[in-house]
XYZ file of C-alpha atoms in Angstrom:
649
model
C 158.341 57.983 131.244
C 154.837 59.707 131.666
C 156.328 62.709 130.000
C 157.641 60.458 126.933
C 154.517 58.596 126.340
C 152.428 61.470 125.894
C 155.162 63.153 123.330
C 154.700 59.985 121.507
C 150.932 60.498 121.521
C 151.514 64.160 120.406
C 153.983 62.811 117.609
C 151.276 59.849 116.543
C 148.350 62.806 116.262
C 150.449 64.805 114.129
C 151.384 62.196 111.765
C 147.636 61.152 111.552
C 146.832 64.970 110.818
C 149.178 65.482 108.170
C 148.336 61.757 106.439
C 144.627 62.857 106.386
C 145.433 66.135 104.585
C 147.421 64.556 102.206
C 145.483 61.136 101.617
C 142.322 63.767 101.155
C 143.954 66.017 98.908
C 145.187 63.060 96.708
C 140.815 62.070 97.080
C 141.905 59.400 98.822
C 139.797 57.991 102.184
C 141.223 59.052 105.901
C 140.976 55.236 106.786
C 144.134 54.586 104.759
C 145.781 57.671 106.552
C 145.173 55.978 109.889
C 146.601 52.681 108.289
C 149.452 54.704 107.266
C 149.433 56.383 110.682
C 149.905 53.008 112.276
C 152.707 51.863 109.781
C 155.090 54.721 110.923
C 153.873 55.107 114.820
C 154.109 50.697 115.348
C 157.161 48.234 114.931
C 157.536 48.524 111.654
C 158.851 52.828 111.922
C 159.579 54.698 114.913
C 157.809 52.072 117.551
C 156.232 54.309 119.884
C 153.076 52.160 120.622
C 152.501 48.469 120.179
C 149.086 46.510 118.738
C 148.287 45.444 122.203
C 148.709 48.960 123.822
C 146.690 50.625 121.458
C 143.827 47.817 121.698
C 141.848 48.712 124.609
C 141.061 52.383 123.200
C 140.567 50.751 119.975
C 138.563 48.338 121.007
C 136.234 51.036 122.041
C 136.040 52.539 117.989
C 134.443 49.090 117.353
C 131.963 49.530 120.088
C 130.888 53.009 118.900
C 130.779 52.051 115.176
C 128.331 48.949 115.860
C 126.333 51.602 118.146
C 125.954 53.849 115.014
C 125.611 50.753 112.604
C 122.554 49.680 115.020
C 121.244 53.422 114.869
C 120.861 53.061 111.396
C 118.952 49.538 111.740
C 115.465 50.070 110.642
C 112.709 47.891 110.263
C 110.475 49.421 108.009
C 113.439 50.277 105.685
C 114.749 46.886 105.806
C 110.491 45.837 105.272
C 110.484 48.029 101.846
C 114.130 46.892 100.754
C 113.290 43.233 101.854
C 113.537 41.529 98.222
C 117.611 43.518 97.583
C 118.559 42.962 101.332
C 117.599 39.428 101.727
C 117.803 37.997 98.788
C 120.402 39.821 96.571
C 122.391 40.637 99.833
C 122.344 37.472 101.658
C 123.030 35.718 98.365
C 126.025 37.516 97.712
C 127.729 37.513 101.322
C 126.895 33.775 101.014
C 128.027 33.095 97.354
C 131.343 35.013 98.352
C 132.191 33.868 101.153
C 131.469 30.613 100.184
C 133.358 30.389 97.243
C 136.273 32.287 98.693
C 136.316 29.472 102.127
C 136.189 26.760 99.300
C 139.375 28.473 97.513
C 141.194 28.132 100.843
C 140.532 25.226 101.541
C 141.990 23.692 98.151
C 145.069 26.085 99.002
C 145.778 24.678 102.063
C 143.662 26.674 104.852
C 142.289 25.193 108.087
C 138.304 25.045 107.909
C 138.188 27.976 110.685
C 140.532 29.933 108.841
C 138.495 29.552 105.353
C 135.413 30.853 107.118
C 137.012 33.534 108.569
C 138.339 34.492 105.157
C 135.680 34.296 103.545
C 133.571 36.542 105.873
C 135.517 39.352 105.723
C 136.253 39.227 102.056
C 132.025 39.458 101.352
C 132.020 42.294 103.273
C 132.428 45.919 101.023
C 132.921 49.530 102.757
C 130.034 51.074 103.797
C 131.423 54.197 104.704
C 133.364 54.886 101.921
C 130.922 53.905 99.346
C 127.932 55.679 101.037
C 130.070 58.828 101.238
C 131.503 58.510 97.459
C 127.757 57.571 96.016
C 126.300 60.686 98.416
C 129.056 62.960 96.752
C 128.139 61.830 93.000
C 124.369 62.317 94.049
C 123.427 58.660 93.250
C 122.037 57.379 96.469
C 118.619 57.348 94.885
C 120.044 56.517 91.607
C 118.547 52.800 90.913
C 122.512 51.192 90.675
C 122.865 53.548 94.424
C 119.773 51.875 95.818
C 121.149 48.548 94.424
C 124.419 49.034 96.541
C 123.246 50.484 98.891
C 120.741 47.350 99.464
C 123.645 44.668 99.381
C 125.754 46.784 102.088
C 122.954 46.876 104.300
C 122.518 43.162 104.209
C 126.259 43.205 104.661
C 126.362 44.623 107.895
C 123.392 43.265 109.540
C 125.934 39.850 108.392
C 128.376 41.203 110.563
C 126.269 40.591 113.869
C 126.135 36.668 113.229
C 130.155 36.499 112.222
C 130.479 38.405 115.788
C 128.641 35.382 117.572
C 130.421 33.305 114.984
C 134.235 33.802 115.890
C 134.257 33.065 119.168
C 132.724 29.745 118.885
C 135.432 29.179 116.284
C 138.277 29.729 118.815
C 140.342 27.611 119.773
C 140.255 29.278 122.980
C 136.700 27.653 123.474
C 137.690 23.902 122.664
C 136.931 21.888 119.854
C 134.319 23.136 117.779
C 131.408 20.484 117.908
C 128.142 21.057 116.645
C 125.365 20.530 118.920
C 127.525 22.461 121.897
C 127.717 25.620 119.116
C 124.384 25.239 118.538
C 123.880 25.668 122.067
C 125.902 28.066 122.558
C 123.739 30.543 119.663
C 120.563 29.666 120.978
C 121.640 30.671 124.202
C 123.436 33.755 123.330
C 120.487 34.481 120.871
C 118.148 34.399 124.225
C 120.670 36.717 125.920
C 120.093 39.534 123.097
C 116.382 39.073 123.147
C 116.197 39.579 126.943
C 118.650 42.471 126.392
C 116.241 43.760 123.311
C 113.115 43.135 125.352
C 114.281 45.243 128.790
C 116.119 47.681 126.528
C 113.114 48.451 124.481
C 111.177 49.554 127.218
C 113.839 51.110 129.192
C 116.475 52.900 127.287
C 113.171 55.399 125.772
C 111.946 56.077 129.808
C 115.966 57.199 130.171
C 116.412 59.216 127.206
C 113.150 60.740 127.603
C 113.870 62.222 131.281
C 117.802 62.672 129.972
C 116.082 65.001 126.742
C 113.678 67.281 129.225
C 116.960 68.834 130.927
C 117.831 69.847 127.990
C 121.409 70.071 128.805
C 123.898 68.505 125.670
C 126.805 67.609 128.127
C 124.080 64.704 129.547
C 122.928 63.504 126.670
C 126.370 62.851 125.274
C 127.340 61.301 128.220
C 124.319 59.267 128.771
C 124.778 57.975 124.924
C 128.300 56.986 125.173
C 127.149 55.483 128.706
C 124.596 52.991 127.409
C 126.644 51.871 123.928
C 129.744 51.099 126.496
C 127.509 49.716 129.164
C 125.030 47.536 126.963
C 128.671 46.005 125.343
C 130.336 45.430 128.581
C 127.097 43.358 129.592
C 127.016 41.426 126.773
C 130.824 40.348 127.214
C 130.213 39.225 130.633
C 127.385 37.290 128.581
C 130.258 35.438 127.017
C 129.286 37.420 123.385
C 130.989 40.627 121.996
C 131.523 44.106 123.168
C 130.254 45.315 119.603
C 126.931 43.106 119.341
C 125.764 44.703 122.576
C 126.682 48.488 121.455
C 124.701 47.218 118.202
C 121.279 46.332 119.907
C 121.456 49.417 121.909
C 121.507 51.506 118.926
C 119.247 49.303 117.208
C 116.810 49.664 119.966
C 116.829 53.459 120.102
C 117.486 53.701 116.021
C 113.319 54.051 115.974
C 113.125 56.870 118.353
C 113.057 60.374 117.889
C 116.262 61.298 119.603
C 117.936 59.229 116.621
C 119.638 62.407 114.396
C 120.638 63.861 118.043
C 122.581 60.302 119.081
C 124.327 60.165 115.691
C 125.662 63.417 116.171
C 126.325 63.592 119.314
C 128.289 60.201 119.273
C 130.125 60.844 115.611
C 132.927 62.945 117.213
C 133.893 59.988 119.695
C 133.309 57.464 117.313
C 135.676 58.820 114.417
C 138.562 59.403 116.758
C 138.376 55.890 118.377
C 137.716 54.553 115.230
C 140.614 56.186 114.036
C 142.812 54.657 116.652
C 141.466 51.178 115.770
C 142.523 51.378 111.965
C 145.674 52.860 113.616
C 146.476 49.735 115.478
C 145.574 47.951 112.598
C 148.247 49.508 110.605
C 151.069 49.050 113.571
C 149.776 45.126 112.315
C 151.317 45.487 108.913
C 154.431 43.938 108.232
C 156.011 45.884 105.507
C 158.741 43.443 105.159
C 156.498 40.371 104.584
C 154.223 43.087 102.120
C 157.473 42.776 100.315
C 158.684 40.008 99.710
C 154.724 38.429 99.104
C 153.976 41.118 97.376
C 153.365 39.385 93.920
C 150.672 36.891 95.888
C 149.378 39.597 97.198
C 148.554 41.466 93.864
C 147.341 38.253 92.128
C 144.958 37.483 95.604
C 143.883 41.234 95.063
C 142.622 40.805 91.368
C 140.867 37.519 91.783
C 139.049 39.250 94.716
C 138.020 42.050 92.584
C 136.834 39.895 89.627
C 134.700 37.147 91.999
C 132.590 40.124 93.857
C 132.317 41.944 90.428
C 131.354 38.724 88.714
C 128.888 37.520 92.038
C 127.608 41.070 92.253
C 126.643 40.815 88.312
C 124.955 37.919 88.071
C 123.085 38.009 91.374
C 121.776 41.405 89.858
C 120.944 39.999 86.662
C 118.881 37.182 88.225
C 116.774 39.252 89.770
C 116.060 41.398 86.823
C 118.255 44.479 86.484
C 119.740 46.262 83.499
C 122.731 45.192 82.868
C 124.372 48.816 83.362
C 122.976 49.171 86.433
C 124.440 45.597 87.762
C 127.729 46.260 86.740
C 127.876 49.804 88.199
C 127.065 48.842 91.431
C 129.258 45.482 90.940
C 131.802 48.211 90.638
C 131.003 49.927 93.800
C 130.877 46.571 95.842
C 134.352 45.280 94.728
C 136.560 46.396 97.522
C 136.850 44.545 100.935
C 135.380 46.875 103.594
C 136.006 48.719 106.985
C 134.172 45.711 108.777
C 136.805 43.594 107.620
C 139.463 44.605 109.754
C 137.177 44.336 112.952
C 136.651 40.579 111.664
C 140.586 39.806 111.313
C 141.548 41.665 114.455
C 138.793 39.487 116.806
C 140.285 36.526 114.799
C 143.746 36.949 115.219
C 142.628 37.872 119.189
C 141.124 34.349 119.014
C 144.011 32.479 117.634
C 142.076 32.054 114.673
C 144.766 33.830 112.293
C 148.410 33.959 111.978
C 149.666 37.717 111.974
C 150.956 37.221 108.783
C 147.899 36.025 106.702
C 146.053 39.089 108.653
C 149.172 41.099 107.324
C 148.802 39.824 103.663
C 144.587 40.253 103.979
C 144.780 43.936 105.600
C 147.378 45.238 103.076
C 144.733 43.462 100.308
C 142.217 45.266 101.796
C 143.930 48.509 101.885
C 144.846 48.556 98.192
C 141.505 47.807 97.137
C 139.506 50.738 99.161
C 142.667 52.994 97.780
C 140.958 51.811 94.140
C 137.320 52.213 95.885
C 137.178 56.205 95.484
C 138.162 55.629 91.359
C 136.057 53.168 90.985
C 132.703 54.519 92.665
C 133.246 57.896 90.417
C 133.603 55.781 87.155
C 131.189 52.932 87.779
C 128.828 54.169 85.331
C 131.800 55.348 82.321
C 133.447 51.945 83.249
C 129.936 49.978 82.909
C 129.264 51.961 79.637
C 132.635 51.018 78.091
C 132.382 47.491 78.285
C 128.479 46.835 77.523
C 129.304 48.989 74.187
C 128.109 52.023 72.445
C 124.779 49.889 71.907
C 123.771 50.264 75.611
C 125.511 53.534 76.160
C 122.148 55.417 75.710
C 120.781 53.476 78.340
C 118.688 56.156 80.331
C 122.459 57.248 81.118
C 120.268 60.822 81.789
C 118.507 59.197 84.467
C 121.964 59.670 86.530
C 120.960 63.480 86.130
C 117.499 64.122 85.454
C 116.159 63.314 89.264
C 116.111 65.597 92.181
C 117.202 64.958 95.433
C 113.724 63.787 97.610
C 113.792 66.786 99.407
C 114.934 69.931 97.438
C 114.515 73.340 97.536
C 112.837 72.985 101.086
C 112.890 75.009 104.256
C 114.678 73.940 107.243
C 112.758 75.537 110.163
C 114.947 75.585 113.805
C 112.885 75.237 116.723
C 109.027 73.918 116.602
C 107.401 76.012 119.303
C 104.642 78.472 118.358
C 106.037 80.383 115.931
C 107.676 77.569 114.068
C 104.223 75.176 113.730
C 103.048 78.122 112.466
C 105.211 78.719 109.444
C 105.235 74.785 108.927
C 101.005 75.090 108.782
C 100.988 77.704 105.943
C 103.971 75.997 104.301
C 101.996 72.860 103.912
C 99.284 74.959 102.470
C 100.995 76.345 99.654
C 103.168 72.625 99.303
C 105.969 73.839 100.091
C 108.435 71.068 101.491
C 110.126 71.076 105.371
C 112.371 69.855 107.700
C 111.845 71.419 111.585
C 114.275 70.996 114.248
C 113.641 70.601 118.157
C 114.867 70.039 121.412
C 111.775 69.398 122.968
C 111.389 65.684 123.178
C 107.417 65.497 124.260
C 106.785 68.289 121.262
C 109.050 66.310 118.850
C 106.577 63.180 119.777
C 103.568 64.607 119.527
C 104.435 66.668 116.415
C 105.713 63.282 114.362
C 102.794 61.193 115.471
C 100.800 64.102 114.018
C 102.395 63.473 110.659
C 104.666 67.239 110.569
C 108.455 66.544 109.294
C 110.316 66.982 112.808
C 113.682 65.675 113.629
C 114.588 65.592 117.244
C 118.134 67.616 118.447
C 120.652 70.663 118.512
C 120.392 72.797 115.150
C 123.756 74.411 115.918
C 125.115 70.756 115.246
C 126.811 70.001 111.636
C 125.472 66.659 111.479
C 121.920 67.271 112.345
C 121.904 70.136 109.572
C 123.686 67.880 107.110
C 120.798 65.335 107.688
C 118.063 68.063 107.663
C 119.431 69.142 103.888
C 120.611 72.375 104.382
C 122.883 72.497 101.016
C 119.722 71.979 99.290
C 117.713 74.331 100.645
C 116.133 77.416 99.690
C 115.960 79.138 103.365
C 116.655 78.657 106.825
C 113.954 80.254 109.196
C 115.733 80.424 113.000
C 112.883 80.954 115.519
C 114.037 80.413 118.751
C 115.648 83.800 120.408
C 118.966 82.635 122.368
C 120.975 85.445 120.885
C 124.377 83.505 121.399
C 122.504 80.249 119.968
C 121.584 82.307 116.840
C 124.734 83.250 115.827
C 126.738 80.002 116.446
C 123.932 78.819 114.252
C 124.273 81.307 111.680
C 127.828 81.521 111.092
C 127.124 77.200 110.938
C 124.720 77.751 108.302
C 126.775 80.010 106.569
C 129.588 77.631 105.889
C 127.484 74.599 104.967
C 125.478 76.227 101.986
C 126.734 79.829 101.489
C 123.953 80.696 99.550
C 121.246 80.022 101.319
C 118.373 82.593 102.587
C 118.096 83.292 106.185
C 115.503 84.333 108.337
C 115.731 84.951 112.168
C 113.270 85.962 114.459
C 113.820 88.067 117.782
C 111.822 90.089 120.311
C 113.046 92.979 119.379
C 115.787 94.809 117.134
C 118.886 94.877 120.190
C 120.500 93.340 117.975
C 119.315 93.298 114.484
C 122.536 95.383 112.940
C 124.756 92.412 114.682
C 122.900 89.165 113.089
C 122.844 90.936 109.963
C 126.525 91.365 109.827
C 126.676 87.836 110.710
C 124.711 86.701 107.385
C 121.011 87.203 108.068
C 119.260 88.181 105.295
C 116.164 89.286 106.829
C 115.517 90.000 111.185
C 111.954 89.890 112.075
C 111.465 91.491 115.593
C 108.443 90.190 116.868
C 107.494 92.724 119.180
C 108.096 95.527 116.298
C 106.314 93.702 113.885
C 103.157 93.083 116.126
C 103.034 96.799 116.595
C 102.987 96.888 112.650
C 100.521 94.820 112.391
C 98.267 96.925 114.788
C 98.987 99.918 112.986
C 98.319 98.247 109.508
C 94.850 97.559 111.188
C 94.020 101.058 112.767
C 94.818 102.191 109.641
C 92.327 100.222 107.277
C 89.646 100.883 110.035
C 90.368 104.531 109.071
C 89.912 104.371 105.923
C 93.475 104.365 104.564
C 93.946 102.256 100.927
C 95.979 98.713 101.907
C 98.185 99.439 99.146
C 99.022 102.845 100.511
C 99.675 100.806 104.171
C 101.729 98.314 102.458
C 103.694 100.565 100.905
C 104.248 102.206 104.290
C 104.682 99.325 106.304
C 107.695 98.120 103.775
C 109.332 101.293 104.066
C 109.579 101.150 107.713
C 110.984 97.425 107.198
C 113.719 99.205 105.138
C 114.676 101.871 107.647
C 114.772 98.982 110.542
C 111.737 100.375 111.990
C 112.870 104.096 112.546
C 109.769 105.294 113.663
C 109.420 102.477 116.238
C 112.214 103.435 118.528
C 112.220 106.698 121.096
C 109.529 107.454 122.782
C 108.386 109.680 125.723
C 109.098 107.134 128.604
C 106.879 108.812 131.024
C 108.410 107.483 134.930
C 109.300 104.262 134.028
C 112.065 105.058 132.459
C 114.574 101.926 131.155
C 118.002 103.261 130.949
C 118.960 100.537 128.400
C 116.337 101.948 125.671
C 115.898 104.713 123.311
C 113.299 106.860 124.581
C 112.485 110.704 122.772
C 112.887 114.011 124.531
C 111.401 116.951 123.277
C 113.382 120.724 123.817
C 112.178 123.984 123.262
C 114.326 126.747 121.819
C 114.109 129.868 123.530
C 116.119 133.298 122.707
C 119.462 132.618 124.400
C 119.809 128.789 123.153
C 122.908 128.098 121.067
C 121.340 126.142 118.463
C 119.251 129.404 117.021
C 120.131 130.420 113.576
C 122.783 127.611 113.269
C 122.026 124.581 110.828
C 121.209 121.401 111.427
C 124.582 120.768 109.841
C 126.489 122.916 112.211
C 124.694 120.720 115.156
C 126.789 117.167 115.466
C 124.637 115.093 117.459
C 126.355 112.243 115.805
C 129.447 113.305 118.785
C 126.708 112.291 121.372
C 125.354 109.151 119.348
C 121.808 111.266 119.095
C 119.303 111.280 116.641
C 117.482 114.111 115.930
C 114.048 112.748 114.543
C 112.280 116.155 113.388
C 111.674 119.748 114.108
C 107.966 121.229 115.192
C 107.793 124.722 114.680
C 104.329 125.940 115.050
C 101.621 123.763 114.612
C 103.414 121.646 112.027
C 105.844 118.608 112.880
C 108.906 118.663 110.349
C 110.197 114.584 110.124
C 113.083 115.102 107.094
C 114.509 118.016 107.919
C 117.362 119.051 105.369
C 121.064 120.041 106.422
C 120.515 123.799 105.622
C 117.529 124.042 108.119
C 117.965 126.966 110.620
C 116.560 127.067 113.856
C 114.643 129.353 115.437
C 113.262 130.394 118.710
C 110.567 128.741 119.773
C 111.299 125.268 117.911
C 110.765 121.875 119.216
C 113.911 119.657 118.443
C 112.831 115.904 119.049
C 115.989 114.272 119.876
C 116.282 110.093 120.224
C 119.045 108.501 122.189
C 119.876 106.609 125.592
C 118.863 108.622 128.173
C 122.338 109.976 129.317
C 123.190 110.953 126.240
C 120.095 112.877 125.530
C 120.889 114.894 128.616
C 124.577 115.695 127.148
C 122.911 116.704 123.852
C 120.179 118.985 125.238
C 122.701 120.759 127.090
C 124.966 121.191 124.116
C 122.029 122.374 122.239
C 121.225 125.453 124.604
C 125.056 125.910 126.106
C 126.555 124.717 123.281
């Protein structure tokens, strides 16, 4: 039985895997491959799972998505966005839900079932709308900042709807009003206790959690609180996902922010994806069918009321009338948040499966339209204003750069880093740094540098720092693995981009260059330039002439810094130079420096004295002679097999 289950599970995965390639290929979002996923795996194809199996790990995607929703909870964004997100947002998610509850009601609906309704056809897709409106590059386009304003307002809407629906069950009695009210206040005083002991708590944890610098904690310890701060407020008699929502909220101000969201974004997409999953084992394909014509006609007057609410909200408060109706375009759908709505309320009693049926397969169509509609927003808007508006700063879509552009993302913050960020602000030249340290990632943001706090070598973290739009990468810690997993990262995210890695020394300069460096700065070599370039002006020598020098030896990987005379401390791991004198009977006289393969011995024979005069480029026709000094460079053994070759042969 064990055995069967987890074929099923196997069977489920690959289904999911193939749906996602396909729905992506078609440009279509992974969130209707899961629905899809949960169509074939449910009752309605092959039956392995049921709704109710699948809940409990589902359940667990909500928790982790309000955790990441609260992450991205800020109060000074919300502060500068106040007059979109509280008036044009709450407006709308009022307006349409309100409008959409009355419409029930005159069909037929029960009051709790018209609010419930309503709610979740306010709410748009975050996700997918964020992700299409990043891809077009019109997140700080003014109809991007528009939408982007209403679905903020949208999700902080979704914490009230999660105190909402329970007090709507009928699971908790008749709904009166002064026992609800109650009820809020005193679930309200719950959260702000939570807030209050959380706010001065969860940074003390995360702090000591960040200073052992060990990632296999602080994944554990994040997935530990957003489970833990849910579970309490359940036993509170509120939600699993309004507790994971204050905890993120809580540390969504803190410099280990970038570093959560990454670390918890694995987890949270494959949970999440079992929760759209087990919404999909919810759809009754056979009820789909034969309602289908309701469905379509419930589908259009959806779209039409948010594009029509959107528009004139937008127009009230003063926008152009292109850029109302392209974001009206990009809020039409009914959103992700949604389906965590009609699940708790069919949990509740609050829904029949089959309206939750007819309102998830609505739902589904319309994000299906959401990816079409986002890319065309502004052709669509353009269309039906008229060729009058069509000039419309249209070129304002195009004309702006990204906020940060053309910047350097610096990876690690100690010494060497600060320093390269110092003359970088000099000349105004824009950066992003990136640290583990948590007390240095502190002190360096209250001291005004760009820092964000976390693991370079994650995806996420370099998404967020901008690497496609940067001009170089500068890598200055020295964990040789590290580097290279970091690299070969960097590499595939923005394939042109400069990099620049220090070490202490050249080991293994040849190796990170094959791996995509562009430039290897050994620090120890380079200091011992930088002496030289000095002795050398102190002697009188013209800076061009040591600049020319110095860039040579940069071009032949420091030649002349490797091998020398190791005197008794000798490292067997080094170079070092040997010098050996010819005499009469030594094999190498009159032979060429061709006929001598010191390559066989992995040698290097760095010049020839003869006489008083040292001989550094010595051609292939050069012929030895008694009495020559051959300065070979190599490992130790292997200088000892060449010198004998050279006078045995």
């Amino acid at each position: 039985m064990e055995h069967g289950f987890l074929i099923q599970l196997i069977l489920m995965l690959v289904v999911a895997i193939i749906a996602i390639a396909v729905f992506k290929r078609a440009g279509l979002p992974p969130i209707l491959a899961y629905l899809v996923t949960g169509v074939i795996a449910g009752p309605m194809g092959f039956h392995w799972f049921t709704q109710q199996q699948m809940h409990s790990v589902a359940e667990l995607g909500i928790v982790l998505l309000m955790f990441s929703l609260g992450l991205e909870f800020s109060w000074p964004r919300l502060w500068a966005m106040r007059r979109m997100v509280f008036g044009v947002g709450t407006m709308q998610v009022t307006v349409t839900a309100g409008i959409s509850g009355l419409l029930c009601l005159g069909l037929g609906f029960g009051g709790a079932e018209s609010v419930v309704i309503g709610g979740a056809i306010a709410l748009s897709s975050t996700a997918i709308v964020l992700q299409m409106l990043n891809d077009q590059g019109w997140l700080n386009k003014r109809h991007g900042e528009l939408s982007v304003s209403v679905l903020l307002f949208q999700d902080i809407a979704v914490v009230p709807l999660l105190i909402l629906l329970p007090l709507l069950s009928p699971q908790a009695g008749e709904f009166e009003l002064v026992p609800a009210s109650l009820a809020v206040l005193q679930g309200s005083a719950a959260m702000l206790a939570i807030m209050v002991v959380g706010k001065f708590l969860l940074p003390l944890v995360f702090d000591e959690v960040a200073r052992a610098k060990t990632n296999e904690l602080f994944v554990l310890s994040t997935l530990v609180v957003a489970i833990l701060t849910g579970v309490l407020t359940q036993w509170l008699g509120l939600s699993m996902a309004l507790g994971a929502f204050v905890a993120g909220m809580l540390l969504g101000e803190s410099q280990y922010k970038a570093q959560l969201e990454a670390d918890i974004r694995p987890f949270r997409d494959l949970l999440m994806g079992l929760f759209f999953i087990s919404i999909g084992m919810l759809l009754d394909l056979q009820q789909v069918w034969l309602n289908l014509g309701y469905i379509l006609l419930a589908l259009a007057c959806i779209l039409i009321l948010k594009i029509g609410v959107v528009l004139c909200l937008l127009k009230l408060a003063g926008e152009s009338w292109r850029d109302s109706l392209s974001a009206a375009f990009c809020l039409a759908q009914v959103g992700e948040f949604s389906f965590v709505v009609l699940a708790l309320a069919v949990q509740g009693d609050l829904l029949t499966t089959n309206i939750s049926t007819a309102l998830v397969t609505i739902a589904v169509i319309s994000m299906a339209l959401t990816p079409w509609l986002v890319k065309r927003s502004v052709w669509l808007a353009t269309k039906i204003l008229g060729q009058a508006r069509k000039r419309e700063q249209i070129s304002d879509d195009f004309d702006h750069v990204a906020l940060m552009n053309k910047h350097v993302v610096i990876c690690g913050y100690g010494r060497v880093g600060q320093v390269i960020a110092r003359f970088l602000k000099t000349e105004a030249v824009d950066y992003v740094a990136l640290d583990l340290d948590p007390i240095r990632v502190r002190e360096a943001t209250a001291g005004g540098d760009n820092i964000i706090y976390g693991d370079a070598c994650k995806r996420a973290l370099l998404k967020k720092a901008g690497i496609q739009q940067a001009r170089m990468v500068v890598i200055t810690f020295c964990d040789g693995r590290g580097i290279e997993d970091l690299m070969g990262l960097c590499r595939a995210m923005a394939p042109k981009v400069k990099i620049i890695v220090r070490t202490r020394d050249d080991e293994n300069m040849d190796l990170l260059t094959e791996k995509g460096a562009n430039q290897v700065v050994p620090e120890s070599l380079e200091g011992s330039l930088m002496l030289v370039s000095q002795v050398l002006h102190q002697c009188g020598v013209p800076i061009s002439r040591i600049f020319k020098r110095l860039e040579r030896e940069r071009r032949a990987h420091y030649r002349h810094l490797h091998g020398f005379f190791s005197g008794d401390a000798m490292d067997l791991t080094l170079d070092h130079m040997h010098a050996t004198a010819l005499n009469t009977g030594s094999a190498a006289v009159g032979k060429s420096v061709s006929e001598l393969d010191f390559q066989q011995f992995r040698v290097e024979l760095r010049g020839i004295r003869r006489g008083r005069t040292e001989h550094e480029d010595v051609t292939p026709d050069w012929r030895c002679q008694s009495g020559d000094i051959l300065l070979l460079v190599g490992k130790p053994r292997r200088v000892e097999r060449a010198e004998k070759y050279v006078h045995l042969g």
